[in-house]
Tab-separated table of C-alpha atoms and ligand atoms in Angstrom:
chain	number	residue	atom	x	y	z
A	1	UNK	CA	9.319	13.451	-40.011
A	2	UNK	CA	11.586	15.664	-37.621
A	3	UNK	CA	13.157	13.896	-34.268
A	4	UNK	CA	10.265	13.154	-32.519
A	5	UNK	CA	9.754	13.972	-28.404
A	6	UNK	CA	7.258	11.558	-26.477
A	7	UNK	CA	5.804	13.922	-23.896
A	8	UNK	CA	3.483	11.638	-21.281
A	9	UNK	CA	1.127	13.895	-19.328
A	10	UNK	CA	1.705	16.367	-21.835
A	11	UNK	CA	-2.007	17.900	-21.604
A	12	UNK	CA	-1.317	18.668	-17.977
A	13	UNK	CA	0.117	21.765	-16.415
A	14	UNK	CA	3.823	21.293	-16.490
A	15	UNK	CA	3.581	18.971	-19.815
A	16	UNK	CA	1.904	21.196	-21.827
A	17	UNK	CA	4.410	24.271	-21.151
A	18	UNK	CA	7.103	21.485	-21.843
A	19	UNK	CA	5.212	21.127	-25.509
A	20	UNK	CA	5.716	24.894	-26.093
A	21	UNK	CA	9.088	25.115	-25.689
A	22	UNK	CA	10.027	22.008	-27.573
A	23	UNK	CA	7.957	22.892	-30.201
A	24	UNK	CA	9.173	26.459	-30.751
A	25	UNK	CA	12.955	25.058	-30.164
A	26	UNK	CA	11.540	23.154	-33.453
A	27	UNK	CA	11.017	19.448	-32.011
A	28	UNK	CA	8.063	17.587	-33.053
A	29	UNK	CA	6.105	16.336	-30.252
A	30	UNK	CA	4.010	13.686	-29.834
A	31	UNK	CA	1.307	13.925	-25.868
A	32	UNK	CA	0.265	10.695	-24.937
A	33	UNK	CA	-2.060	11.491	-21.752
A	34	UNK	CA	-5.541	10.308	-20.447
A	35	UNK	CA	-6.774	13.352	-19.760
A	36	UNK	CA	-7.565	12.231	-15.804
A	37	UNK	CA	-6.308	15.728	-14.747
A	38	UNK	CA	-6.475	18.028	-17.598
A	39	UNK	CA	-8.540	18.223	-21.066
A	40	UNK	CA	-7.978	17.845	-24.461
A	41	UNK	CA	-8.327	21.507	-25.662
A	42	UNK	CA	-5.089	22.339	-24.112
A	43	UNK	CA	-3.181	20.988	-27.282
A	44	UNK	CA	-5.613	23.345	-29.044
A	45	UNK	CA	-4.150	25.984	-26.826
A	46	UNK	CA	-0.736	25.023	-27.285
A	47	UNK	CA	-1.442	24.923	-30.810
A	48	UNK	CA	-2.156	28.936	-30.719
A	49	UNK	CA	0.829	29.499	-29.538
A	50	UNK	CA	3.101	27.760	-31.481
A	51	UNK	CA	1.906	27.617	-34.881
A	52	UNK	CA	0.831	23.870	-35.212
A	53	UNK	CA	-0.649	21.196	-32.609
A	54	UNK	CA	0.981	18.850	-30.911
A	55	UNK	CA	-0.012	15.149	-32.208
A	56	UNK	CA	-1.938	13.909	-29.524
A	57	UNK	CA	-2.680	10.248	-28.493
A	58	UNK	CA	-5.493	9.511	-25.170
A	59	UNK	CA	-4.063	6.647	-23.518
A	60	UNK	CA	-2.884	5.338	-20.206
A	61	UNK	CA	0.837	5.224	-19.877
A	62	UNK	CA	0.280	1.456	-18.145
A	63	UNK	CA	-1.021	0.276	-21.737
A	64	UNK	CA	1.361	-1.260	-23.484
A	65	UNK	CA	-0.514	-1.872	-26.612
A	66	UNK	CA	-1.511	1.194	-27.120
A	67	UNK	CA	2.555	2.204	-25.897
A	68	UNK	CA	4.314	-0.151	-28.382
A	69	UNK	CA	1.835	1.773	-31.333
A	70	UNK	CA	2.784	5.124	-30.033
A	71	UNK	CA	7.004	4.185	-30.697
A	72	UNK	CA	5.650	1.998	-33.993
A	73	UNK	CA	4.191	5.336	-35.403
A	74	UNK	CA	6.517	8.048	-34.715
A	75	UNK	CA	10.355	8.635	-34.835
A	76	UNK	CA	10.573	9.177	-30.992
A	77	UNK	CA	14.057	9.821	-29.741
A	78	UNK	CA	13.783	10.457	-26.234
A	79	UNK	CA	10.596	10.631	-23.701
A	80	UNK	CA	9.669	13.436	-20.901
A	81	UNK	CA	7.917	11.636	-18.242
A	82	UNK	CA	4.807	14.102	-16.524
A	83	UNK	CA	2.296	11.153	-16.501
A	84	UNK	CA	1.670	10.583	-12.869
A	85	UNK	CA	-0.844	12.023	-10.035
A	86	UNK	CA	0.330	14.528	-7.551
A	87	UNK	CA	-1.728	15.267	-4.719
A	88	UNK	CA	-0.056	14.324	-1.532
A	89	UNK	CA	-3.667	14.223	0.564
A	90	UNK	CA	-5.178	12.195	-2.084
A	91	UNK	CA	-2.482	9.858	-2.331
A	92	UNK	CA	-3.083	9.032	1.807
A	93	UNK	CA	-6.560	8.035	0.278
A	94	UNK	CA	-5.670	6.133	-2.357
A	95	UNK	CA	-2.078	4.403	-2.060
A	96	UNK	CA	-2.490	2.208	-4.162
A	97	UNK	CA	-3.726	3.953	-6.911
A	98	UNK	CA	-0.715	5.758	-6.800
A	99	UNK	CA	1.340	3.594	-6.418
A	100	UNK	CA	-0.034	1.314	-9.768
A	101	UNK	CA	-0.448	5.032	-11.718
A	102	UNK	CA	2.979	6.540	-10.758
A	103	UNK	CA	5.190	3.464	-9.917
A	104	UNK	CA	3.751	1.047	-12.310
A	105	UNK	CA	3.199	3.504	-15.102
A	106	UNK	CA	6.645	4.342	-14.854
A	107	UNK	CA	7.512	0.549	-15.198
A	108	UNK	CA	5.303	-0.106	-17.985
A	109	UNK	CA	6.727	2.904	-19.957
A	110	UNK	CA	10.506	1.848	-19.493
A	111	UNK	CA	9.462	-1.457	-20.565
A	112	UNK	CA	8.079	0.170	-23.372
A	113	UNK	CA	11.114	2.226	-24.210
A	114	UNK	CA	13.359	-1.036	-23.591
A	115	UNK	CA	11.271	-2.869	-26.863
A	116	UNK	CA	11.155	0.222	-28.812
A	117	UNK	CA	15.151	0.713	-28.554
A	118	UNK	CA	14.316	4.293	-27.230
A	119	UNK	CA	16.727	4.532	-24.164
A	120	UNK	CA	16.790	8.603	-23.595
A	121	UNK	CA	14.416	9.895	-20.559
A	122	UNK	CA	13.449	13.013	-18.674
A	123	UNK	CA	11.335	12.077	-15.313
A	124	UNK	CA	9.141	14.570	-13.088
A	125	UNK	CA	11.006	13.900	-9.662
A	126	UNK	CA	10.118	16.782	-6.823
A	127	UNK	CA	11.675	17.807	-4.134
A	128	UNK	CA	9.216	15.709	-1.672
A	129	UNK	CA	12.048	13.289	-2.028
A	130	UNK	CA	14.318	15.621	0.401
A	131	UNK	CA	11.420	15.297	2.906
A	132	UNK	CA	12.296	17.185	6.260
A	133	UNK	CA	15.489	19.002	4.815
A	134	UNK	CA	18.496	18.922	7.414
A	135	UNK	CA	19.609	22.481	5.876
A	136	UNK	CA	19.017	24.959	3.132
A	137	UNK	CA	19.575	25.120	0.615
A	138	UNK	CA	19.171	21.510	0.022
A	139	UNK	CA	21.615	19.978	-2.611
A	140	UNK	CA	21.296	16.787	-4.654
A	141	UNK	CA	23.465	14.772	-2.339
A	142	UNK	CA	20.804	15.591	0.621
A	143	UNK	CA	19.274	12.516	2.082
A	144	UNK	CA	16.008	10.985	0.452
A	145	UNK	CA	13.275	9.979	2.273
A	146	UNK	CA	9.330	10.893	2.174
A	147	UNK	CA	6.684	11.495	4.389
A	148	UNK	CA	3.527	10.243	2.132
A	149	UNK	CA	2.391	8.034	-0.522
A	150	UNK	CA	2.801	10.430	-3.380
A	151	UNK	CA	6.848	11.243	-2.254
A	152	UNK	CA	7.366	7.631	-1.379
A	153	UNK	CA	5.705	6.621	-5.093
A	154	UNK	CA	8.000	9.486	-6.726
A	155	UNK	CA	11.372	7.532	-4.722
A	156	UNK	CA	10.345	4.278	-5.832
A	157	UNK	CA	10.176	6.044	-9.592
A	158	UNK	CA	13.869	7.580	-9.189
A	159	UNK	CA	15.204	4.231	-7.544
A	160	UNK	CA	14.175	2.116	-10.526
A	161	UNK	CA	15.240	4.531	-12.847
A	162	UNK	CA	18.505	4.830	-10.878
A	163	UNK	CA	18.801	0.849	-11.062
A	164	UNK	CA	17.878	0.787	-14.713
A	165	UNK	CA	20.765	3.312	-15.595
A	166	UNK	CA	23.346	1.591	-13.433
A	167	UNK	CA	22.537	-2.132	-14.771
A	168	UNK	CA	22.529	-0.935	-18.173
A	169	UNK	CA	24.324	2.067	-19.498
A	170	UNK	CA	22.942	2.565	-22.639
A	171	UNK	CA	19.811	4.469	-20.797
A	172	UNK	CA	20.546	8.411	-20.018
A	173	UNK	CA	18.187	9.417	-17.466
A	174	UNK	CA	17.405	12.761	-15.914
A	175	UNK	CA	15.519	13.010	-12.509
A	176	UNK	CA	14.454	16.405	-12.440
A	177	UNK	CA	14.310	17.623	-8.650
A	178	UNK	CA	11.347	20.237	-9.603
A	179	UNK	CA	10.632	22.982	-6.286
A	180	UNK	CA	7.126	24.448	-6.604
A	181	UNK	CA	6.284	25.178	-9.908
A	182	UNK	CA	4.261	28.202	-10.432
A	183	UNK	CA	2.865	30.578	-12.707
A	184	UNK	CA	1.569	30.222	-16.603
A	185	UNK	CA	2.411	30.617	-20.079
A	186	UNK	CA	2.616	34.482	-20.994
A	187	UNK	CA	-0.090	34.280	-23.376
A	188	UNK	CA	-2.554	33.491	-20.339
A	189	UNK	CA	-3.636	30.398	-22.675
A	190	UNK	CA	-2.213	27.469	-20.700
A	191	UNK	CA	-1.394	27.360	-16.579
A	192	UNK	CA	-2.675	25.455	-13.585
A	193	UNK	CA	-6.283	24.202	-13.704
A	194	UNK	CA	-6.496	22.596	-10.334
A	195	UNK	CA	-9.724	20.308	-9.706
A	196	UNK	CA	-11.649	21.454	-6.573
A	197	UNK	CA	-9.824	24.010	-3.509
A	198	UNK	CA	-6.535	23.906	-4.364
A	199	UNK	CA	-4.405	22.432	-1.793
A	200	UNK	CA	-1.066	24.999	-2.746
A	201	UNK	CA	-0.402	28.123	-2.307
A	202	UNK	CA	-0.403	30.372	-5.543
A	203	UNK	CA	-4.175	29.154	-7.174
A	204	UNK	CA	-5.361	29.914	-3.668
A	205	UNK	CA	-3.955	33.095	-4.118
A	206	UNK	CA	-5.146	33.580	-7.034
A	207	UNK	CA	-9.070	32.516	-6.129
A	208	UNK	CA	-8.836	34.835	-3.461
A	209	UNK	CA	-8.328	37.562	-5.657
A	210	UNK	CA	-10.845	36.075	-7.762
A	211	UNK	CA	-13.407	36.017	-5.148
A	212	UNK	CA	-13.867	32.442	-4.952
A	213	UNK	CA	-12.363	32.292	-1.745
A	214	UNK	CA	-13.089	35.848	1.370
A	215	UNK	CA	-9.357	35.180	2.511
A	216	UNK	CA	-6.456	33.001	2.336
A	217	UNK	CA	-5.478	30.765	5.513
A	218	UNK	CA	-1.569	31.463	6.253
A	219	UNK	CA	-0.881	27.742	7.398
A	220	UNK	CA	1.515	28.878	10.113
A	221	UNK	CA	3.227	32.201	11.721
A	222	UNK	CA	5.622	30.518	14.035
A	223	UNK	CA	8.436	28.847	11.478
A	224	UNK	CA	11.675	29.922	12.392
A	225	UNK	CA	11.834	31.814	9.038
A	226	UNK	CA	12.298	35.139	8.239
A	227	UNK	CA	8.454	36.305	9.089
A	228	UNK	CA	7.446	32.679	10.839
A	229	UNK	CA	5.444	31.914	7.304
A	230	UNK	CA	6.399	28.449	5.649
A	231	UNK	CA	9.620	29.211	3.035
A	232	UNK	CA	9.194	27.421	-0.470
A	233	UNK	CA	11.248	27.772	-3.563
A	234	UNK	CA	8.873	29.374	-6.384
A	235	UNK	CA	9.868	28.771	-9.842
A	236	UNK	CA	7.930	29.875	-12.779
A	237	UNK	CA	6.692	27.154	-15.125
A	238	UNK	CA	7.939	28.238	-18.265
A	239	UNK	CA	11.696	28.489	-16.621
A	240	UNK	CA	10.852	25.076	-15.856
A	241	UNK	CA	9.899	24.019	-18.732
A	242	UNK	CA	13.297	25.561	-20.316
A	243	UNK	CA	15.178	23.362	-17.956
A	244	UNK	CA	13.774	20.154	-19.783
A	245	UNK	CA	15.599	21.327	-22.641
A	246	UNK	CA	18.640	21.586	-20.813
A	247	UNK	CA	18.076	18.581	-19.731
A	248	UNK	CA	17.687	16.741	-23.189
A	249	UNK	CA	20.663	19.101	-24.671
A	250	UNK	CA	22.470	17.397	-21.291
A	251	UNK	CA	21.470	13.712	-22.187
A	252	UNK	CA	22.541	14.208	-25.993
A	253	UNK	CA	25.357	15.250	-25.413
A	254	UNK	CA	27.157	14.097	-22.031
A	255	UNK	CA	25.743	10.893	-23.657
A	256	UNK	CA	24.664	9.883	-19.398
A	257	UNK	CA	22.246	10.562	-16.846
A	258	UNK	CA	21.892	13.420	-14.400
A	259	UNK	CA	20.020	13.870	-10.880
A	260	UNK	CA	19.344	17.741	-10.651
A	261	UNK	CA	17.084	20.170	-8.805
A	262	UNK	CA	15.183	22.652	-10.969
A	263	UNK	CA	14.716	25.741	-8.520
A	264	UNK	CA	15.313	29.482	-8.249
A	265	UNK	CA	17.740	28.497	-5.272
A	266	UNK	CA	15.805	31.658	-3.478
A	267	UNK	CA	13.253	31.313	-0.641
A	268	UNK	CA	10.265	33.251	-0.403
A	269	UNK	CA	7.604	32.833	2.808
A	270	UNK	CA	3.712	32.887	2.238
A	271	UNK	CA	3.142	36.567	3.255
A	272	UNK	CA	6.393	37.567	0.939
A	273	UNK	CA	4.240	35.882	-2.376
A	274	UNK	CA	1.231	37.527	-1.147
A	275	UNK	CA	3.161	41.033	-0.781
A	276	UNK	CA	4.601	40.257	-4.246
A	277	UNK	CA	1.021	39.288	-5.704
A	278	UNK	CA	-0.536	42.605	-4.774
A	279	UNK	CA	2.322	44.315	-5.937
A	280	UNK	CA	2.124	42.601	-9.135
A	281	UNK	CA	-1.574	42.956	-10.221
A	282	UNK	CA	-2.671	45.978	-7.078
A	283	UNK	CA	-5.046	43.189	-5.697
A	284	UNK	CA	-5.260	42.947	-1.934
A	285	UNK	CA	-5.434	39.700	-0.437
A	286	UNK	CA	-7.145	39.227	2.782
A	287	UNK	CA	-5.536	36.777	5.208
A	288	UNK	CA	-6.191	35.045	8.058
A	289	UNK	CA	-3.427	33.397	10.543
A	290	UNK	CA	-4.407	29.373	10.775
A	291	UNK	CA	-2.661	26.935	13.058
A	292	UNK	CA	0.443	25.282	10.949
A	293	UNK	CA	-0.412	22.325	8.321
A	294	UNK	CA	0.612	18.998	9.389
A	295	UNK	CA	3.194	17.492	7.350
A	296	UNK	CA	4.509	20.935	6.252
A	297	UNK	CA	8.264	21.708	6.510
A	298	UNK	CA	9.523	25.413	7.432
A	299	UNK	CA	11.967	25.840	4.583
A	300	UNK	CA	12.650	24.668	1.420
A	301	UNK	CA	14.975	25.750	-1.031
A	302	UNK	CA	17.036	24.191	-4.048
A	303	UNK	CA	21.364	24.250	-4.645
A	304	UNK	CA	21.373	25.393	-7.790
A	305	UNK	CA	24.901	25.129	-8.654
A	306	UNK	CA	24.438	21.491	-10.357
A	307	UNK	CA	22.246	22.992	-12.876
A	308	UNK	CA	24.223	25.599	-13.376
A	309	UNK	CA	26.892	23.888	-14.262
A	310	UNK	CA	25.983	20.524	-16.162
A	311	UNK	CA	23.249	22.260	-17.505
A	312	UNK	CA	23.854	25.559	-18.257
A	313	UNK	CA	20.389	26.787	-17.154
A	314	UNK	CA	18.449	29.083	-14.648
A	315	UNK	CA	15.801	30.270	-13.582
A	316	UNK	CA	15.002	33.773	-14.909
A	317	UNK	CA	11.578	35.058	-14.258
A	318	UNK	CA	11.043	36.984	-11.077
A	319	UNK	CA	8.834	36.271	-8.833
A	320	UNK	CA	6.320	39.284	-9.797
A	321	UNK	CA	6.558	37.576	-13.283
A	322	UNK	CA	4.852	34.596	-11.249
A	323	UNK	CA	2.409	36.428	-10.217
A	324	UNK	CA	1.586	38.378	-12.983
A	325	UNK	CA	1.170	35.273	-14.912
A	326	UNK	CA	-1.162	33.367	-12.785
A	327	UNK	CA	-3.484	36.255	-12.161
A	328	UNK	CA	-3.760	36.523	-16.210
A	329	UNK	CA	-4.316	32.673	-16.390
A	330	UNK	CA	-6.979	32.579	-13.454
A	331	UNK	CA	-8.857	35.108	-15.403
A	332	UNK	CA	-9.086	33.721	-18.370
A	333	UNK	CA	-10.215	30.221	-16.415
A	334	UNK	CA	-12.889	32.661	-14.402
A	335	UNK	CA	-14.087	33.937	-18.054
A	336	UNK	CA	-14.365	30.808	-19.360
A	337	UNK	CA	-17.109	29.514	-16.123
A	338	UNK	CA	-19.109	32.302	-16.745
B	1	NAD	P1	-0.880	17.558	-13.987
B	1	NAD	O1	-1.844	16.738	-13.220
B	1	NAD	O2	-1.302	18.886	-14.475
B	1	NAD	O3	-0.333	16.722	-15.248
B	1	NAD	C1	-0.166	15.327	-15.208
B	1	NAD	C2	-0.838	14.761	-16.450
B	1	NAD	O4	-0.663	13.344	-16.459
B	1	NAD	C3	-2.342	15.023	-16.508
B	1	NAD	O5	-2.648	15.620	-17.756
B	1	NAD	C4	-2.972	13.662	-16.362
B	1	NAD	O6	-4.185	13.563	-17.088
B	1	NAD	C5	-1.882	12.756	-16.896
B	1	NAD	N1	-1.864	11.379	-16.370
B	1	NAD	C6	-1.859	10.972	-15.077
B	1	NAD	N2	-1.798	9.628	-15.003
B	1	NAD	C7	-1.736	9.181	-16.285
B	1	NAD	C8	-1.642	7.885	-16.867
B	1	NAD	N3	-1.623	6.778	-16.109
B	1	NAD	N4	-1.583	7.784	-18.218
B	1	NAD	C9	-1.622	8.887	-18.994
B	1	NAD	N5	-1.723	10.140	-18.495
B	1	NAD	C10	-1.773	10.284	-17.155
B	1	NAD	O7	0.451	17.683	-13.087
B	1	NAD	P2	1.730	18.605	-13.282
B	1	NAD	O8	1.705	19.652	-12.224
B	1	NAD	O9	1.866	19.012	-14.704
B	1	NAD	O10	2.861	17.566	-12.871
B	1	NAD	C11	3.566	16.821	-13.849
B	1	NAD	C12	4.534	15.902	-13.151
B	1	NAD	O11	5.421	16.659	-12.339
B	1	NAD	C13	3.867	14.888	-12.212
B	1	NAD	O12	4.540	13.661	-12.338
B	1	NAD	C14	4.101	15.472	-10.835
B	1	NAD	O13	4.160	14.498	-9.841
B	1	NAD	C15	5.452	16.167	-11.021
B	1	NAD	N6	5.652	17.292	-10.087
B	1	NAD	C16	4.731	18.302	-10.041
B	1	NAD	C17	4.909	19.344	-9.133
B	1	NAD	C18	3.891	20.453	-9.037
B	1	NAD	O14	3.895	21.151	-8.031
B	1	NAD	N7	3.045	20.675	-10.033
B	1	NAD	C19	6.027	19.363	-8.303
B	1	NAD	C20	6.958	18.339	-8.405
B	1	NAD	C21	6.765	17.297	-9.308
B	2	UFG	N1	0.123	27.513	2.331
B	2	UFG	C1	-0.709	28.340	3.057
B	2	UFG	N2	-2.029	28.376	2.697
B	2	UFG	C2	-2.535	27.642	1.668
B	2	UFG	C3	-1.662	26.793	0.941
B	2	UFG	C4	-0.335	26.754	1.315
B	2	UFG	O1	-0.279	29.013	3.979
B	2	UFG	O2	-3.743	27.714	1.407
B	2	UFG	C5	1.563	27.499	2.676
B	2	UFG	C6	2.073	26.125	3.103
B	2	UFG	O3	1.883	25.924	4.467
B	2	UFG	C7	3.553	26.227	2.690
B	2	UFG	C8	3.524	27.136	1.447
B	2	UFG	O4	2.289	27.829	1.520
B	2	UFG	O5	4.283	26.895	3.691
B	2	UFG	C9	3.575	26.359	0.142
B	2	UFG	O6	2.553	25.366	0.140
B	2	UFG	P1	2.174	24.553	-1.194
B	2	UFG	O7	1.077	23.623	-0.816
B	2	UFG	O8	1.936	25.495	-2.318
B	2	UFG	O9	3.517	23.761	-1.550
B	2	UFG	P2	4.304	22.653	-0.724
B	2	UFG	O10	5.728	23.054	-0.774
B	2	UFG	O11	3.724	22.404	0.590
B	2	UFG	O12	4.016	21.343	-1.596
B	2	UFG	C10	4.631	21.178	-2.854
B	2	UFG	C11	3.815	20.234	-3.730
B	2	UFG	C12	3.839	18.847	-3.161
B	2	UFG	C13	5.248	18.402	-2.883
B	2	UFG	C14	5.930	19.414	-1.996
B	2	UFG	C15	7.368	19.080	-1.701
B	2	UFG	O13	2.491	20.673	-3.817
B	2	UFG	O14	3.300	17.972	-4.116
B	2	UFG	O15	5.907	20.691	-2.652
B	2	UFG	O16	8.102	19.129	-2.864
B	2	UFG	F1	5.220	17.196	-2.263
């Protein structure tokens, strides 16, 4: 059996575009997930793409039988980390939840890695841990701190890891600083399938121009931006899912951890992606001007230098591309429901 990548959460959105590009850089992956966001024909999908399926174990990352079995069975030589919930209202609901799914998951799964010997990690970190940014763009060094349960259970995630790498420098850790991931796999196969009204921007977009939805509610017109709209850093999924790579080629061969932000490192407001999304597929999309959404910061925007640099990756696909993509993905999810 070929080196074998341990993808948790690897059925869900950013996971399963992670699966793609391993497996057509010629990894063999192995998607341990639970399928509490996302469903098992995805590795079907991913399957279609690539040639041959993923292996694919359903399991909670806080098992540790069924963890131990997983690095008993397959030559795993490094683990990317998606496993984890990620809706900031939610997580107001149910702290603890997230806390025991994201912080203790995380826990269980080092532990896991610790017996197994397997020391090499890639973890989902997001740039909630920047919180209120004192400036843009916002590099690595920035201040952390959070403003909910979900960003505080993503810092406790990055400080253990952080402690784990310092007492013991045999682990190489990346904490990947994702922006707002967007968009879907070319094929219109995989992307986004988020449960209920979305909460972000793009899949409302996209509903809208689906007709699920008469108009989209601009959260916002008096930023101090450059149209008063909030100011986010899009990046498409599949670049993102290119920068795990880097990120393992990084770990390999630097032979140490890295804290990085994976971003475009250019800021686009809500009525410049809905100018871009009608440009890209000729769809209007009706708005409507709502008061701003608490919580919400004006601007936010990656350094991208770091990955530049150690990594030797960036983002390439435009923001059109974005677009483009998640229109063809929300299609195929609106043919499917018919
Ligand atoms: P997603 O919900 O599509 O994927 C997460 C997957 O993890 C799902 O398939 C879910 O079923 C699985 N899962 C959750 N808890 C589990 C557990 N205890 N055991 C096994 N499987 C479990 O989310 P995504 O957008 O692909 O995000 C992946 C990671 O990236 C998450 O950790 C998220 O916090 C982080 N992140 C996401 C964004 C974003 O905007 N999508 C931004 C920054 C960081
Ligand atoms: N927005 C609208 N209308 C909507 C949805 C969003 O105007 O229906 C605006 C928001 O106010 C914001 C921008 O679009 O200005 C982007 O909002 P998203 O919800 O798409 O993304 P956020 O940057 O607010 O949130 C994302 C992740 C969070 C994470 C946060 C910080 O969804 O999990 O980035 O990294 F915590």
């Amino acid at each position: 059996m070929k080196n074998t990548i341990l993808i948790t959460g690897g059925t869900g959105y950013i996971g399963s575009h992670t699966a793609v590009e391993l497996m057509l850089a010629g990894w063999d992956v192995v998607v341990v997930d639970n399928l509490c966001n996302s469903e098992r024909l995805t590795m079907e999908r991913v399957a279609s793409i690539c040639g041959q399926a993923p292996h694919f174990v359903q399991g909670d990352i806080r098992d540790a039988v069924l963890l131990d079995k997983v690095f008993a069975s397959y030559p795993i030589s490094a683990v990317m980390h998606f496993a984890g919930l990620k809706s900031v209202g939610e997580s107001w609901q149910q702290a603890a939840h997230y806390l025991d799914n994201n912080v203790g998951g995380t826990a269980c799964l080092v532990a896991a890695m610790e017996r197994a010997g397997v020391r090499r990690l890639v973890f989902s970190s997001s740039a909630t841990v920047y919180g209120q940014p004192d400036a843009v763009p916002i590099p690595e060094s920035a201040p952390l701190r959070t403003t909910n349960p979900y960003g505080r259970s993503k810092l406790l995630c990055e400080d253990m890891l952080r402690e784990l790498q310092t007492a013991d420098n045999r682990w190489q850790i990346a904490l990947l600083r994702y922006f707002n991931p967007v968009g879907a796999h070319a094929s219109g196969l995989i992307g986004e399938k988020p449960s209920g009204v979305p909460n972000n921007l793009m899949p409302y977009i996209t509903q809208v121009a689906a007709g699920k939805h008469p108009f989209l509610r601009v959260f916002g017109d008096d930023y101090p931006t450059v149209d008063g709209t909030g100011v986010r850093d899009y990046i498409h999924v599949v670049d993102l899912a290119k920068g795990h790579l880097a990120a393992l080629r990084y770990l390999e061969q630097e032979g140490k951890g890295i804290t990085v932000n994976l971003g475009t490192g250019s800021g686009v407001s809500v009525l410049q992606l809905v100018a871009a999304f009608t440009q890209a597929t000729g769809i209007q999309i009706p708005y409507q001007i709502f008061p701003r959404r608490p919580g919400d910061v004006a601007s936010c925007y990656a350094a991208t230098d770091l990955a530049r640099e150690a990594l030797d990756w960036r983002a390439k696909l435009s923001v059109g591309a974005m677009c483009a993509d998640a229109w063809r993905w929300e299609n195929l999810v609106k043919n499917m429901q018919e």
